[in-house]
mmCIF file of C-alpha atoms and ligand atoms in Angstrom:
data_model
loop_
_atom_site.group_PDB
_atom_site.id
_atom_site.type_symbol
_atom_site.label_atom_id
_atom_site.label_comp_id
_atom_site.label_asym_id
_atom_site.label_seq_id
_atom_site.Cartn_x
_atom_site.Cartn_y
_atom_site.Cartn_z
ATOM 1 C CA MET A 1 -15.027 -4.620 9.913
ATOM 2 C CA ARG A 2 -16.146 -1.028 9.552
ATOM 3 C CA HIS A 3 -12.852 0.867 8.472
ATOM 4 C CA PHE A 4 -9.912 -0.704 6.975
ATOM 5 C CA THR A 5 -6.695 1.360 7.437
ATOM 6 C CA SER A 6 -4.148 -1.195 8.400
ATOM 7 C CA VAL A 7 -3.545 -4.917 7.960
ATOM 8 C CA ARG A 8 -3.623 -5.348 11.726
ATOM 9 C CA GLN A 9 -7.468 -5.049 11.214
ATOM 10 C CA LEU A 10 -7.656 -8.287 9.306
ATOM 11 C CA GLY A 11 -7.958 -10.185 12.737
ATOM 12 C CA ASN A 12 -7.091 -13.942 12.602
ATOM 13 C CA LEU A 13 -4.800 -14.216 9.618
ATOM 14 C CA GLN A 14 -5.604 -17.845 8.655
ATOM 15 C CA GLU A 15 -9.202 -16.821 8.524
ATOM 16 C CA ALA A 16 -8.571 -13.891 6.433
ATOM 17 C CA PHE A 17 -6.405 -16.040 3.895
ATOM 18 C CA ALA A 18 -9.279 -18.410 3.839
ATOM 19 C CA LYS A 19 -11.743 -15.638 3.034
ATOM 20 C CA ALA A 20 -9.470 -14.434 0.332
ATOM 21 C CA LYS A 21 -9.069 -17.820 -1.120
ATOM 22 C CA TYR A 22 -12.868 -18.220 -1.205
ATOM 23 C CA VAL A 23 -13.217 -14.769 -2.936
ATOM 24 C CA LYS A 24 -10.514 -15.700 -5.482
ATOM 25 C CA GLU A 25 -12.229 -18.978 -6.298
ATOM 26 C CA ASN A 26 -15.733 -17.725 -6.316
ATOM 27 C CA PRO A 27 -15.474 -13.994 -7.454
ATOM 28 C CA PHE A 28 -19.014 -13.667 -8.494
ATOM 29 C CA ALA A 29 -20.648 -15.520 -5.524
ATOM 30 C CA ASP A 30 -21.633 -12.346 -3.501
ATOM 31 C CA GLN A 31 -23.232 -10.339 -6.345
ATOM 32 C CA ALA A 32 -26.419 -9.895 -4.162
ATOM 33 C CA LEU A 33 -24.414 -8.511 -1.249
ATOM 34 C CA GLY A 34 -23.491 -5.113 -3.155
ATOM 35 C CA LYS A 35 -26.715 -4.750 -4.798
ATOM 36 C CA ASN A 36 -27.937 -1.030 -4.685
ATOM 37 C CA ARG A 37 -24.847 -0.093 -2.763
ATOM 38 C CA THR A 38 -22.365 2.474 -3.979
ATOM 39 C CA LEU A 39 -18.657 2.734 -3.557
ATOM 40 C CA LEU A 40 -17.022 6.130 -3.964
ATOM 41 C CA MET A 41 -13.348 5.896 -4.827
ATOM 42 C CA LEU A 42 -11.636 9.272 -4.099
ATOM 43 C CA PHE A 43 -8.090 9.864 -5.630
ATOM 44 C CA PHE A 44 -5.921 12.601 -4.386
ATOM 45 C CA ASN A 45 -2.982 10.981 -6.197
ATOM 46 C CA SER A 46 -2.700 9.121 -9.402
ATOM 47 C CA SER A 47 -3.179 5.298 -9.774
ATOM 48 C CA LEU A 48 -3.442 2.462 -12.191
ATOM 49 C CA ARG A 49 -3.731 -0.898 -10.030
ATOM 50 C CA THR A 50 -5.587 0.560 -6.974
ATOM 51 C CA ARG A 51 -8.148 2.155 -9.319
ATOM 52 C CA LEU A 52 -8.760 -0.712 -11.592
ATOM 53 C CA SER A 53 -8.515 -3.600 -8.940
ATOM 54 C CA THR A 54 -10.698 -1.874 -6.423
ATOM 55 C CA GLN A 55 -13.320 -0.965 -8.980
ATOM 56 C CA LYS A 56 -13.286 -4.532 -10.332
ATOM 57 C CA ALA A 57 -13.579 -5.859 -6.778
ATOM 58 C CA ALA A 58 -16.514 -3.806 -6.163
ATOM 59 C CA MET A 59 -18.239 -4.587 -9.402
ATOM 60 C CA ASN A 60 -17.663 -8.515 -8.534
ATOM 61 C CA LEU A 61 -19.628 -7.780 -5.467
ATOM 62 C CA GLY A 62 -22.360 -6.136 -7.509
ATOM 63 C CA MET A 63 -21.920 -2.628 -6.374
ATOM 64 C CA ASN A 64 -22.229 0.664 -8.326
ATOM 65 C CA VAL A 65 -18.925 2.588 -8.359
ATOM 66 C CA ILE A 66 -18.028 6.290 -8.660
ATOM 67 C CA VAL A 67 -14.582 7.317 -9.143
ATOM 68 C CA LEU A 68 -13.512 10.979 -8.572
ATOM 69 C CA ASP A 69 -9.953 12.308 -9.058
ATOM 70 C CA VAL A 70 -10.084 15.397 -6.754
ATOM 71 C CA ASN A 71 -7.400 17.208 -8.619
ATOM 72 C CA GLN A 72 -9.106 16.862 -11.966
ATOM 73 C CA GLY A 73 -12.754 18.501 -12.235
ATOM 74 C CA ALA A 74 -13.677 18.721 -8.556
ATOM 75 C CA TRP A 75 -13.156 22.161 -6.779
ATOM 76 C CA LYS A 76 -9.680 22.624 -5.393
ATOM 77 C CA LEU A 77 -9.981 21.798 -1.655
ATOM 78 C CA GLU A 78 -8.616 23.560 1.327
ATOM 79 C CA THR A 79 -7.495 21.173 4.095
ATOM 80 C CA GLU A 80 -6.250 23.502 6.614
ATOM 81 C CA ARG A 81 -8.812 24.571 9.413
ATOM 82 C CA GLY A 82 -8.898 28.407 10.343
ATOM 83 C CA VAL A 83 -7.615 29.569 6.860
ATOM 84 C CA ILE A 84 -9.161 32.816 5.422
ATOM 85 C CA MET A 85 -10.248 31.159 2.241
ATOM 86 C CA ASP A 86 -9.368 34.215 -0.126
ATOM 87 C CA GLY A 87 -6.853 32.178 -2.329
ATOM 88 C CA ASP A 88 -7.283 29.598 -5.025
ATOM 89 C CA LYS A 89 -9.171 26.891 -3.007
ATOM 90 C CA PRO A 90 -13.067 27.479 -3.311
ATOM 91 C CA GLU A 91 -14.122 24.547 -1.024
ATOM 92 C CA HIS A 92 -13.185 23.167 2.405
ATOM 93 C CA LEU A 93 -12.494 19.393 2.674
ATOM 94 C CA LEU A 94 -14.766 19.584 5.916
ATOM 95 C CA GLU A 95 -17.877 20.325 3.724
ATOM 96 C CA ALA A 96 -16.817 18.207 0.873
ATOM 97 C CA ILE A 97 -16.425 14.944 2.978
ATOM 98 C CA PRO A 98 -20.038 14.997 4.634
ATOM 99 C CA VAL A 99 -21.442 15.811 1.234
ATOM 100 C CA MET A 100 -19.629 12.959 -0.494
ATOM 101 C CA GLY A 101 -20.805 10.752 2.276
ATOM 102 C CA CYS A 102 -24.367 11.525 1.147
ATOM 103 C CA TYR A 103 -23.737 9.987 -2.153
ATOM 104 C CA CYS A 104 -22.415 6.559 -1.418
ATOM 105 C CA ASP A 105 -22.292 3.727 1.264
ATOM 106 C CA ILE A 106 -18.580 3.286 1.406
ATOM 107 C CA ILE A 107 -15.733 5.484 0.543
ATOM 108 C CA GLY A 108 -12.183 4.464 -0.377
ATOM 109 C CA VAL A 109 -9.452 7.196 -0.224
ATOM 110 C CA ARG A 110 -6.132 7.640 -1.702
ATOM 111 C CA SER A 111 -4.173 10.349 -0.032
ATOM 112 C CA PHE A 112 -0.279 10.203 -0.017
ATOM 113 C CA ALA A 113 1.974 11.628 2.574
ATOM 114 C CA ARG A 114 2.679 15.261 1.529
ATOM 115 C CA PHE A 115 6.011 15.567 3.184
ATOM 116 C CA GLU A 116 5.069 18.993 4.341
ATOM 117 C CA ASN A 117 4.370 18.299 7.939
ATOM 118 C CA LYS A 118 5.582 14.929 9.458
ATOM 119 C CA GLU A 119 2.919 15.079 12.356
ATOM 120 C CA ASP A 120 0.101 15.624 10.001
ATOM 121 C CA ASP A 121 1.193 12.733 7.847
ATOM 122 C CA TYR A 122 1.876 10.385 10.725
ATOM 123 C CA ASN A 123 -1.430 11.271 12.368
ATOM 124 C CA GLU A 124 -3.153 10.271 9.032
ATOM 125 C CA LYS A 125 -4.878 13.749 9.163
ATOM 126 C CA ILE A 126 -6.656 13.535 5.870
ATOM 127 C CA LEU A 127 -7.797 9.825 6.285
ATOM 128 C CA ASN A 128 -8.994 10.347 9.762
ATOM 129 C CA GLU A 129 -10.992 13.442 8.729
ATOM 130 C CA PHE A 130 -12.965 11.054 6.302
ATOM 131 C CA ILE A 131 -13.450 8.584 9.011
ATOM 132 C CA GLN A 132 -14.827 11.226 11.469
ATOM 133 C CA TYR A 133 -16.857 13.521 9.068
ATOM 134 C CA SER A 134 -18.199 11.202 6.228
ATOM 135 C CA GLY A 135 -20.628 9.118 8.222
ATOM 136 C CA ARG A 136 -19.460 6.171 6.221
ATOM 137 C CA PRO A 137 -17.183 3.224 6.274
ATOM 138 C CA VAL A 138 -13.779 4.344 4.987
ATOM 139 C CA PHE A 139 -10.992 2.165 3.558
ATOM 140 C CA SER A 140 -7.551 3.251 2.631
ATOM 141 C CA MET A 141 -6.313 3.127 -1.053
ATOM 142 C CA GLU A 142 -2.903 4.055 0.315
ATOM 143 C CA ALA A 143 -2.853 6.960 2.818
ATOM 144 C CA ALA A 144 0.096 8.808 4.381
ATOM 145 C CA THR A 145 1.534 6.005 6.512
ATOM 146 C CA ARG A 146 0.168 2.670 5.049
ATOM 147 C CA HIS A 147 -1.122 0.809 1.945
ATOM 148 C CA PRO A 148 -3.183 -1.929 3.406
ATOM 149 C CA LEU A 149 -4.828 -3.370 0.326
ATOM 150 C CA GLN A 150 -1.304 -3.608 -1.283
ATOM 151 C CA THR A 151 0.072 -5.495 1.796
ATOM 152 C CA PHE A 152 -2.653 -7.762 2.119
ATOM 153 C CA ALA A 153 -2.281 -8.638 -1.451
ATOM 154 C CA ASP A 154 1.337 -9.113 -0.716
ATOM 155 C CA MET A 155 0.656 -11.415 2.157
ATOM 156 C CA ILE A 156 -1.757 -13.416 -0.002
ATOM 157 C CA THR A 157 0.856 -13.686 -2.727
ATOM 158 C CA ILE A 158 3.591 -14.884 -0.141
ATOM 159 C CA GLU A 159 1.218 -17.318 1.269
ATOM 160 C CA GLU A 160 0.480 -18.731 -2.177
ATOM 161 C CA TYR A 161 4.143 -19.063 -3.399
ATOM 162 C CA ARG A 162 5.934 -19.985 -0.188
ATOM 163 C CA LYS A 163 7.883 -23.340 -0.254
ATOM 164 C CA LYS A 164 8.821 -23.287 3.476
ATOM 165 C CA ASP A 165 6.712 -23.008 6.768
ATOM 166 C CA LYS A 166 8.921 -20.016 7.792
ATOM 167 C CA PRO A 167 10.117 -18.253 4.669
ATOM 168 C CA LYS A 168 12.914 -15.612 4.741
ATOM 169 C CA VAL A 169 11.435 -12.411 3.431
ATOM 170 C CA VAL A 170 13.729 -9.450 2.623
ATOM 171 C CA MET A 171 12.489 -5.814 2.016
ATOM 172 C CA THR A 172 15.215 -4.001 0.315
ATOM 173 C CA TRP A 173 15.378 -0.263 -0.363
ATOM 174 C CA ALA A 174 16.341 0.693 -3.955
ATOM 175 C CA PRO A 175 17.068 3.907 -5.763
ATOM 176 C CA HIS A 176 14.584 6.154 -7.258
ATOM 177 C CA PRO A 177 14.913 9.829 -8.575
ATOM 178 C CA LYS A 178 11.872 11.115 -6.700
ATOM 179 C CA ALA A 179 10.844 11.247 -2.988
ATOM 180 C CA LEU A 180 8.472 8.364 -2.343
ATOM 181 C CA PRO A 181 6.281 7.952 0.656
ATOM 182 C CA GLN A 182 7.046 5.266 3.397
ATOM 183 C CA ALA A 183 3.454 3.762 3.364
ATOM 184 C CA VAL A 184 4.248 0.743 1.259
ATOM 185 C CA PRO A 185 7.370 -0.315 3.109
ATOM 186 C CA ASN A 186 5.777 0.656 6.614
ATOM 187 C CA SER A 187 2.629 -1.433 5.707
ATOM 188 C CA PHE A 188 4.681 -4.303 4.293
ATOM 189 C CA ALA A 189 6.718 -4.299 7.527
ATOM 190 C CA GLU A 190 3.677 -4.380 9.507
ATOM 191 C CA GLY A 191 2.219 -7.210 7.578
ATOM 192 C CA MET A 192 5.534 -9.388 7.658
ATOM 193 C CA ASN A 193 5.475 -8.865 11.581
ATOM 194 C CA LEU A 194 2.095 -10.610 11.458
ATOM 195 C CA MET A 195 3.227 -13.461 9.435
ATOM 196 C CA ASP A 196 5.230 -16.476 10.265
ATOM 197 C CA CYS A 197 8.503 -15.571 8.490
ATOM 198 C CA GLU A 198 12.105 -14.517 9.087
ATOM 199 C CA PHE A 199 11.835 -10.650 8.100
ATOM 200 C CA VAL A 200 14.984 -8.623 7.181
ATOM 201 C CA ILE A 201 14.901 -4.946 6.078
ATOM 202 C CA THR A 202 17.945 -3.724 4.158
ATOM 203 C CA HIS A 203 18.618 -0.237 3.321
ATOM 204 C CA PRO A 204 21.467 2.420 3.375
ATOM 205 C CA HIS A 205 22.211 4.413 6.481
ATOM 206 C CA GLY A 206 19.867 7.175 6.914
ATOM 207 C CA TYR A 207 16.668 5.320 5.442
ATOM 208 C CA GLU A 208 15.562 3.794 8.887
ATOM 209 C CA LEU A 209 11.699 3.718 9.003
ATOM 210 C CA ASP A 210 9.531 4.297 12.081
ATOM 211 C CA PRO A 211 10.210 1.350 14.511
ATOM 212 C CA ALA A 212 6.354 1.338 15.219
ATOM 213 C CA PHE A 213 6.068 -0.227 11.849
ATOM 214 C CA THR A 214 9.469 -2.294 11.463
ATOM 215 C CA GLY A 215 8.670 -4.002 14.795
ATOM 216 C CA ASN A 216 10.713 -7.259 15.000
ATOM 217 C CA ALA A 217 12.468 -6.952 11.724
ATOM 218 C CA ARG A 218 16.191 -7.460 11.577
ATOM 219 C CA ILE A 219 17.779 -4.433 10.085
ATOM 220 C CA GLU A 220 20.782 -5.188 7.857
ATOM 221 C CA TYR A 221 22.900 -2.352 6.244
ATOM 222 C CA ASP A 222 24.854 -4.792 4.005
ATOM 223 C CA GLN A 223 22.382 -5.610 1.108
ATOM 224 C CA ASP A 224 24.334 -8.742 -0.179
ATOM 225 C CA LYS A 225 24.372 -10.159 3.382
ATOM 226 C CA ALA A 226 20.712 -9.539 3.720
ATOM 227 C CA PHE A 227 19.956 -11.405 0.346
ATOM 228 C CA GLU A 228 21.697 -14.495 1.406
ATOM 229 C CA GLY A 229 19.203 -17.512 1.509
ATOM 230 C CA ALA A 230 16.261 -15.467 0.960
ATOM 231 C CA ASP A 231 13.079 -16.822 -0.398
ATOM 232 C CA PHE A 232 11.314 -13.499 -1.274
ATOM 233 C CA ILE A 233 12.885 -10.132 -2.270
ATOM 234 C CA TYR A 234 10.605 -7.299 -1.770
ATOM 235 C CA ALA A 235 12.003 -4.303 -3.496
ATOM 236 C CA LYS A 236 10.863 -0.668 -2.733
ATOM 237 C CA ASN A 237 12.280 2.823 -2.669
ATOM 238 C CA TRP A 238 11.272 5.233 0.110
ATOM 239 C CA ALA A 239 12.423 8.750 1.030
ATOM 240 C CA ALA A 240 13.952 9.185 4.469
ATOM 241 C CA TYR A 241 11.969 9.084 7.667
ATOM 242 C CA ALA A 242 14.115 9.996 10.524
ATOM 243 C CA GLY A 243 14.680 13.484 11.870
ATOM 244 C CA GLU A 244 15.172 16.573 9.739
ATOM 245 C CA ASN A 245 15.702 14.478 6.496
ATOM 246 C CA TYR A 246 11.867 13.554 6.504
ATOM 247 C CA GLY A 247 10.738 13.265 2.897
ATOM 248 C CA LYS A 248 14.205 13.851 1.481
ATOM 249 C CA VAL A 249 16.122 11.768 -1.139
ATOM 250 C CA LEU A 250 19.496 10.976 0.367
ATOM 251 C CA SER A 251 20.822 8.681 -2.179
ATOM 252 C CA THR A 252 20.111 7.537 -5.728
ATOM 253 C CA ASP A 253 23.051 4.965 -5.475
ATOM 254 C CA ARG A 254 22.422 2.330 -8.223
ATOM 255 C CA SER A 255 24.627 -0.120 -6.465
ATOM 256 C CA TRP A 256 21.407 -0.884 -4.552
ATOM 257 C CA THR A 257 19.592 -1.927 -7.767
ATOM 258 C CA VAL A 258 18.215 -5.450 -7.587
ATOM 259 C CA ASP A 259 20.152 -7.322 -10.227
ATOM 260 C CA SER A 260 20.674 -11.022 -11.105
ATOM 261 C CA ARG A 261 24.105 -11.282 -9.201
ATOM 262 C CA LYS A 262 22.305 -10.375 -5.872
ATOM 263 C CA MET A 263 19.465 -12.688 -6.839
ATOM 264 C CA GLY A 264 22.131 -15.298 -7.180
ATOM 265 C CA LEU A 265 22.778 -14.949 -3.393
ATOM 266 C CA THR A 266 19.377 -16.020 -2.497
ATOM 267 C CA ASP A 267 17.584 -19.455 -2.389
ATOM 268 C CA ASN A 268 16.059 -18.891 -5.698
ATOM 269 C CA ALA A 269 13.986 -16.182 -4.377
ATOM 270 C CA PHE A 270 10.850 -14.688 -5.885
ATOM 271 C CA PHE A 271 11.134 -11.174 -6.790
ATOM 272 C CA MET A 272 8.139 -8.809 -5.839
ATOM 273 C CA HIS A 273 7.354 -5.169 -6.140
ATOM 274 C CA CYS A 274 4.032 -3.344 -5.666
ATOM 275 C CA LEU A 275 4.555 -1.357 -9.026
ATOM 276 C CA PRO A 276 4.782 1.058 -10.661
ATOM 277 C CA VAL A 277 8.323 0.262 -10.875
ATOM 278 C CA ARG A 278 11.340 2.027 -12.503
ATOM 279 C CA ARG A 279 13.326 -0.510 -14.510
ATOM 280 C CA ASN A 280 17.025 -0.367 -14.036
ATOM 281 C CA MET A 281 16.756 1.933 -11.132
ATOM 282 C CA ILE A 282 14.718 -0.334 -8.517
ATOM 283 C CA VAL A 283 15.479 -3.738 -10.579
ATOM 284 C CA THR A 284 17.089 -4.643 -13.773
ATOM 285 C CA ASP A 285 15.111 -5.730 -16.822
ATOM 286 C CA GLU A 286 16.674 -9.360 -16.546
ATOM 287 C CA VAL A 287 15.373 -9.788 -13.023
ATOM 288 C CA ILE A 288 11.904 -8.247 -13.439
ATOM 289 C CA GLU A 289 11.360 -10.585 -16.623
ATOM 290 C CA SER A 290 12.832 -13.566 -14.970
ATOM 291 C CA PRO A 291 10.611 -16.586 -14.145
ATOM 292 C CA GLN A 292 11.144 -15.758 -10.350
ATOM 293 C CA SER A 293 9.451 -12.468 -10.970
ATOM 294 C CA ILE A 294 5.904 -12.469 -9.545
ATOM 295 C CA VAL A 295 4.988 -8.893 -9.873
ATOM 296 C CA ILE A 296 2.024 -9.714 -12.185
ATOM 297 C CA PRO A 297 0.263 -12.280 -9.838
ATOM 298 C CA GLU A 298 0.993 -9.998 -7.063
ATOM 299 C CA ALA A 299 -0.763 -7.181 -8.813
ATOM 300 C CA ALA A 300 -3.754 -9.576 -9.791
ATOM 301 C CA ASN A 301 -4.020 -10.320 -6.118
ATOM 302 C CA ARG A 302 -5.201 -6.667 -5.579
ATOM 303 C CA VAL A 303 -8.496 -7.723 -6.653
ATOM 304 C CA VAL A 304 -8.748 -10.512 -4.179
ATOM 305 C CA SER A 305 -7.644 -8.137 -1.273
ATOM 306 C CA ALA A 306 -9.905 -5.484 -2.164
ATOM 307 C CA GLN A 307 -12.896 -7.785 -2.656
ATOM 308 C CA THR A 308 -12.189 -9.451 0.576
ATOM 309 C CA VAL A 309 -12.074 -6.272 2.521
ATOM 310 C CA ILE A 310 -15.103 -4.660 0.738
ATOM 311 C CA LYS A 311 -17.101 -7.805 1.332
ATOM 312 C CA GLU A 312 -16.398 -7.701 5.078
ATOM 313 C CA ILE A 313 -17.404 -3.920 5.112
ATOM 314 C CA LEU A 314 -20.662 -4.569 3.262
ATOM 315 C CA LEU A 315 -21.468 -7.485 5.747
ATOM 316 C CA SER A 316 -21.004 -4.948 8.644
ATOM 317 C CA LEU A 317 -23.443 -2.376 6.992
HETATM 318 C C1 AN0 B 1 3.696 5.366 -4.876
HETATM 319 C C2 AN0 B 1 4.515 5.103 -3.455
HETATM 320 O O1 AN0 B 1 5.582 4.807 -3.613
HETATM 321 O O2 AN0 B 1 3.919 5.163 -2.568
HETATM 322 C C3 AN0 B 1 2.645 4.354 -5.019
HETATM 323 C C4 AN0 B 1 3.036 2.982 -5.041
HETATM 324 C C5 AN0 B 1 1.881 2.165 -5.025
HETATM 325 N N1 AN0 B 1 4.797 5.229 -6.142
HETATM 326 C C6 AN0 B 1 5.050 6.262 -6.826
HETATM 327 O O3 AN0 B 1 4.391 7.360 -6.415
HETATM 328 C C7 AN0 B 1 5.854 6.085 -7.974
HETATM 329 N N1 CP B 2 0.528 -0.784 -6.283
HETATM 330 C C1 CP B 2 -0.311 0.408 -6.441
HETATM 331 O O1 CP B 2 -0.933 0.658 -5.643
HETATM 332 O O2 CP B 2 -0.457 0.781 -7.711
HETATM 333 P P1 CP B 2 -1.077 2.249 -8.065
HETATM 334 O O3 CP B 2 -0.364 3.194 -7.630
HETATM 335 O O4 CP B 2 -0.989 2.219 -9.663
HETATM 336 O O5 CP B 2 -2.503 2.001 -7.658
#
């Protein structure tokens, strides 16, 4: 594996799960692999889990790690080509990228959808410039359209907790006051299409995702109906994708909040969320604090997914 931008690049899933299991059980077995190798983690957006879990994963592999928050301390970066740079941005991304490539062996990038230009977002303009111009293997720490390290951790978690060969997994939209990217739900949908499960997506009208990601999912507009018999409830907010409404908040309807009544419709489902989560908007206190909530082990698996992926990249160097 050279670049990692989608869970589709995991290849054979059973082998990927086996590699993840080995990493989880033997976190320090590959300390020699990363010796004298440097990971640069570059953040255009905030992070708690990705920052800590990816750094921990790299340290477990014996790597040195440099973290840069682009918006705090670095020069403000221009990203548009052809601009006369007489404004407030002293440096262009097209110089910054190859320079950063000189100082490391692998680059992790977080660059969310900006909701300014749908084409730029869905062509992964920024992430692809890193792949094209850094000269280094690049992995996504949530880019415009996907969050593959999160999804891989989610897949590992479902694999660990499932009680049936083919569990029913329901991804539900839930309300949130701000416009959030589609990266997590797109990527989760992509992952569930690869797994052996019955996959249902439920959301209000107008929140349809790109079919390139939802694939074979059943779309159910009645949330209660979707929850019936579910084994996993995966909650997430996202802003509208379709048409003119791209990047807009169409609803903050709290009747979509995941609560105990709705969880009662499931087959004692586990509750999942990538975090950070807004309590009593996305999910009630009661549900997130219930024994069925597995958000913490899910977050813990972020070290496992990152370490499995970085190890594969190190092996390819
Ligand atoms: C981000 C999102 O929804 O993509 C990151 C989630 C991992 N969430 C927020 O910005 C709150
Ligand atoms: N789930 C996740 O990626 O969290 P952070 O945004 O805190 O990294």
